[in-house]
């Protein structure tokens, strides 16, 4: 057929699909007035507009129509002859992209079938002039919540497997690993919630360090620096790994780390060793720090408790922190008090 109906003629020139559906025994139904100035054909057209996305009006034509949905007489004659329709039938014609045309014809049949069952469950939009138009289908009891305005999307097993394979590690699996490293539950929860979980794994892959100590630096020391208007996120991953490498080598002591993190969070471009040197927090050689431990024992304290006296002396020795290995100094002080 060489269509002469303007809309169909234009679609034919553009190479779009033109298709029709013959509906038996409903002749005259589409021309029935259902609202002021609105025919049942407008109801079908509204559904096609929303669900099939054919929104250039008129988006359908039918045999026997007059006015908006009317076919050119020669087109109607040819369509009736091709489909074998008679006066009791109606033939609906739509044009557009192939997939949308298929959806439009299916939706036409659905809406005509619903007309034999009663008023469909749908949401309608009010229009000026006192009439309403189709907006969307109301969900049934099984919906929670598919998109009613879009066709279903098939998720292939291959795509599901790809998505499953690229998903991040679940938090409970991360926590199990951290607890397996000997980390406390509190620090494990904090590390998982922070941006440093991946960095922790990288640090430990380069050489094992005490899990709680690493987590304390990345969680508590970084948080303390942030609260004091520092920016620990500005410290690059390479800089963090360098810090832990220095701790691993013994070039720095753990006691100096909170201040080092605070200082570098305010000056991300600085060097760990430079900061430690300026703050006098570089580790002292054992022949140097042992006399300091002996000297601090001569300072009297008010506490008669051995543990309290050791804590006070350790506080004096850790000014500034990082010079003296805290564990060894504490052991020497405790042994001296016992003897």
XYZ file of C-alpha atoms in Angstrom:
339
model
C 0.000 0.000 0.000
C 1.159 3.516 -0.752
C -0.498 5.394 2.118
C -2.068 8.794 1.578
C -3.008 9.421 5.211
C -0.438 12.145 6.085
C 0.937 10.556 9.255
C 1.247 7.130 7.649
C 2.696 8.599 4.431
C 5.406 10.326 6.484
C 6.173 7.131 8.443
C 6.429 5.186 5.189
C 8.964 7.670 3.817
C 11.016 7.428 7.025
C 11.136 3.645 6.863
C 9.193 3.160 10.114
C 7.062 0.103 10.733
C 3.343 0.306 9.915
C 1.160 -2.479 11.297
C -2.493 -3.184 11.976
C -4.619 -5.438 14.152
C -8.135 -6.619 13.263
C -10.527 -6.781 16.220
C -13.606 -8.877 15.581
C -17.118 -7.825 16.546
C -16.409 -4.396 18.029
C -17.372 -2.195 15.118
C -18.325 1.255 16.365
C -16.792 0.761 19.828
C -13.863 3.127 19.292
C -16.221 5.922 18.198
C -18.353 5.727 21.345
C -18.359 8.970 23.363
C -17.023 8.298 26.876
C -16.280 11.852 28.079
C -17.064 15.374 26.876
C -15.529 15.502 23.428
C -13.673 12.229 23.970
C -14.230 8.858 22.295
C -13.158 5.424 23.430
C -10.418 5.715 20.785
C -8.873 8.430 22.975
C -8.708 5.915 25.838
C -6.765 3.490 23.663
C -4.604 6.321 22.342
C -3.713 7.391 25.896
C -2.539 3.897 26.767
C -0.476 3.674 23.569
C 1.053 7.090 24.290
C 2.242 6.144 27.782
C 3.059 2.459 27.520
C 4.246 2.171 23.886
C 5.859 5.647 23.954
C 4.189 6.680 20.677
C 3.483 10.232 21.717
C 3.206 12.004 18.360
C -0.517 12.561 17.820
C -2.508 11.024 16.314
C -0.691 7.859 17.335
C -3.280 5.460 15.880
C -5.913 5.267 13.142
C -8.876 2.929 12.721
C -11.404 1.989 10.113
C -14.730 3.773 10.336
C -13.238 6.742 12.203
C -14.100 10.339 11.509
C -11.945 13.286 12.452
C -8.702 12.864 14.363
C -8.217 9.107 13.811
C -9.650 8.982 10.284
C -7.904 7.120 7.480
C -7.776 8.421 3.920
C -10.587 6.640 1.996
C -8.239 4.743 -0.336
C -6.124 3.639 2.641
C -9.202 2.398 4.492
C -10.426 0.461 1.469
C -7.047 -1.217 1.011
C -6.730 -2.087 4.703
C -10.210 -3.604 4.857
C -9.439 -5.681 1.776
C -6.084 -6.880 3.141
C -7.456 -7.861 6.566
C -10.826 -9.223 5.409
C -12.645 -7.069 7.963
C -16.371 -6.314 7.683
C -18.757 -3.817 9.262
C -18.722 -5.679 12.585
C -14.950 -5.405 12.875
C -12.488 -2.597 13.417
C -8.896 -2.437 12.185
C -6.462 -0.324 14.223
C -3.327 0.955 12.470
C -0.200 2.306 14.211
C 3.251 3.355 13.002
C 6.647 3.935 14.611
C 9.726 1.972 15.721
C 9.190 -1.779 15.379
C 9.315 -2.634 19.113
C 6.987 0.242 20.025
C 4.496 -0.728 17.328
C 4.309 -4.281 18.693
C 3.706 -2.923 22.192
C 1.052 -0.517 20.866
C -0.936 -3.279 19.133
C -0.765 -5.516 22.208
C -1.900 -2.636 24.428
C -4.769 -1.877 22.038
C -6.047 -5.424 22.396
C -5.627 -5.330 26.172
C -7.592 -2.074 26.513
C -10.445 -3.280 24.276
C -10.597 -6.550 26.224
C -10.725 -4.596 29.511
C -13.726 -2.667 28.177
C -15.712 -5.906 28.316
C -14.801 -6.410 31.986
C -15.511 -3.006 33.518
C -13.519 0.025 34.589
C -9.771 -0.776 34.709
C -7.665 0.004 37.780
C -5.561 2.962 36.700
C -4.445 6.424 37.729
C -5.760 9.259 35.576
C -4.685 12.855 35.104
C -7.195 15.702 35.050
C -7.272 17.920 31.976
C -8.700 21.348 31.337
C -12.105 20.913 29.781
C -13.432 18.515 32.391
C -11.981 15.279 31.012
C -9.313 12.906 32.245
C -6.582 10.950 30.504
C -4.665 7.770 31.253
C -1.525 8.225 33.390
C -0.469 4.791 34.668
C -1.791 1.376 35.595
C -2.420 0.779 39.276
C -0.279 -2.032 40.699
C -1.736 -5.354 41.631
C -1.196 -7.140 44.968
C 1.965 -8.865 43.661
C 3.822 -5.649 42.832
C 6.682 -4.436 44.999
C 7.590 -2.290 43.013
C 8.177 -2.926 39.271
C 8.040 0.066 36.948
C 4.566 -0.038 35.437
C 5.451 2.429 32.668
C 8.340 0.429 31.196
C 8.482 -3.010 29.603
C 10.161 -5.779 31.633
C 13.941 -6.045 31.302
C 15.334 -9.568 31.100
C 18.343 -10.159 33.361
C 20.392 -12.975 31.859
C 22.247 -15.485 34.065
C 25.518 -14.217 32.581
C 24.788 -10.641 33.598
C 23.755 -11.730 37.087
C 26.985 -13.715 37.426
C 29.018 -10.698 36.274
C 27.302 -8.412 38.793
C 27.805 -10.978 41.556
C 31.484 -11.290 40.648
C 32.106 -7.534 40.739
C 30.296 -6.841 43.998
C 32.485 -5.676 46.902
C 33.269 -7.961 49.794
C 30.348 -8.052 52.275
C 30.974 -6.267 55.607
C 30.469 -9.448 57.634
C 33.193 -11.216 55.662
C 35.530 -8.249 56.156
C 34.861 -8.333 59.894
C 35.530 -12.071 60.101
C 38.941 -11.535 58.485
C 39.829 -8.682 60.822
C 38.803 -10.643 63.897
C 40.884 -13.502 62.563
C 43.863 -11.139 62.488
C 43.391 -10.629 66.235
C 41.743 -7.210 65.953
C 39.215 -6.129 68.568
C 35.571 -5.992 67.505
C 35.340 -2.241 68.135
C 38.334 -1.451 65.923
C 37.129 -3.901 63.266
C 33.751 -2.147 63.058
C 35.471 1.238 62.854
C 37.897 0.130 60.145
C 35.138 -1.357 57.981
C 33.153 1.887 58.220
C 36.195 4.001 57.332
C 37.871 4.616 53.982
C 41.003 2.736 55.086
C 39.984 -0.931 54.918
C 41.741 -1.485 51.592
C 44.816 0.357 52.865
C 44.929 -1.892 55.940
C 44.970 -4.977 53.706
C 47.731 -3.487 51.574
C 49.853 -2.598 54.619
C 49.543 -6.093 56.053
C 50.403 -7.675 52.695
C 53.740 -5.823 52.766
C 54.702 -7.257 56.142
C 52.607 -8.206 59.147
C 52.150 -5.674 61.920
C 49.964 -5.938 65.059
C 46.408 -5.642 63.732
C 45.115 -3.540 66.612
C 47.971 -1.054 66.308
C 47.486 -0.558 62.575
C 43.719 -0.182 63.014
C 44.180 2.250 65.895
C 46.278 4.499 63.659
C 43.862 4.361 60.716
C 40.704 4.684 62.796
C 41.373 6.495 66.059
C 44.428 8.606 65.236
C 42.985 9.659 61.881
C 39.669 10.529 63.545
C 41.413 12.562 66.239
C 43.337 14.498 63.572
C 40.100 15.245 61.743
C 38.452 16.512 64.917
C 41.362 18.904 65.430
C 40.824 20.374 61.971
C 43.353 18.202 60.206
C 42.691 16.377 56.945
C 43.928 12.778 57.204
C 42.309 11.955 53.842
C 44.846 14.276 52.219
C 47.601 11.858 53.257
C 48.217 9.674 50.218
C 48.074 5.857 50.438
C 51.776 5.774 49.576
C 52.525 8.086 52.524
C 50.530 5.862 54.901
C 52.371 2.787 53.654
C 55.686 4.618 54.157
C 54.716 5.354 57.769
C 54.018 1.702 58.504
C 57.216 0.659 56.764
C 59.177 2.987 59.068
C 57.407 1.425 62.050
C 58.155 -2.036 60.687
C 61.853 -1.170 60.371
C 62.015 0.444 63.824
C 62.904 3.859 62.393
C 59.894 5.217 64.305
C 58.106 4.075 67.454
C 54.331 3.613 67.713
C 54.098 6.135 70.540
C 55.005 8.959 68.136
C 52.340 8.104 65.564
C 49.350 10.116 66.933
C 51.335 13.359 66.829
C 52.900 12.480 63.474
C 49.469 11.854 61.945
C 48.165 15.109 63.422
C 51.081 17.101 62.033
C 51.009 15.526 58.587
C 47.221 15.841 58.273
C 47.805 19.594 58.427
C 50.828 19.451 56.105
C 50.221 16.523 53.699
C 53.398 17.243 51.743
C 55.719 16.907 54.726
C 57.917 13.863 55.401
C 57.395 11.558 58.380
C 61.036 11.560 59.416
C 61.327 15.334 59.046
C 58.325 15.859 61.300
C 59.669 13.380 63.848
C 63.079 15.105 63.860
C 61.548 18.570 64.377
C 59.358 17.267 67.183
C 62.320 15.402 68.750
C 60.483 12.093 68.435
C 63.145 10.035 66.689
C 64.025 6.822 68.565
C 67.040 7.036 70.855
C 69.707 4.353 70.967
C 69.439 2.023 73.972
C 72.660 3.344 75.617
C 71.032 6.792 75.548
C 67.543 5.997 76.793
C 68.472 3.496 79.544
C 70.080 6.221 81.716
C 66.910 8.295 81.268
C 64.842 5.446 82.674
C 67.219 5.137 85.644
C 67.112 8.886 86.214
C 63.325 9.144 86.231
C 63.162 6.574 89.040
C 64.776 9.100 91.362
C 61.771 11.390 90.994
C 59.367 10.796 93.878
C 55.671 10.217 93.221
C 52.641 10.491 95.467
C 51.312 7.112 94.413
C 52.156 4.074 96.511
C 50.716 1.750 93.867
C 53.379 0.148 91.699
C 51.223 0.411 88.571
C 50.396 4.050 89.271
C 54.047 4.975 89.840
C 55.114 3.250 86.601
C 52.407 5.093 84.645
C 53.531 8.446 86.031
C 57.183 7.769 85.262
C 56.263 6.620 81.765
C 54.373 9.879 81.240
C 57.570 11.765 82.061
C 59.634 9.608 79.721
C 57.177 10.082 76.843
C 57.665 13.844 76.642
C 57.966 13.944 73.703
C 56.735 10.460 72.752
C 58.506 8.117 70.427
C 62.046 8.422 71.739
C 61.942 5.476 74.129
C 60.288 2.085 73.456
C 57.431 2.182 75.951
C 57.161 -1.554 76.579
C 60.852 -2.040 77.387
C 60.951 1.053 79.599
C 57.861 -0.071 81.523
C 59.359 -3.537 82.088
C 62.593 -2.037 83.439
C 60.691 0.236 85.817
C 58.500 -2.596 87.094
C 61.528 -4.850 87.666
C 63.344 -2.069 89.498
C 60.379 -1.486 91.829
C 60.002 -5.191 92.571
C 63.683 -5.547 93.429
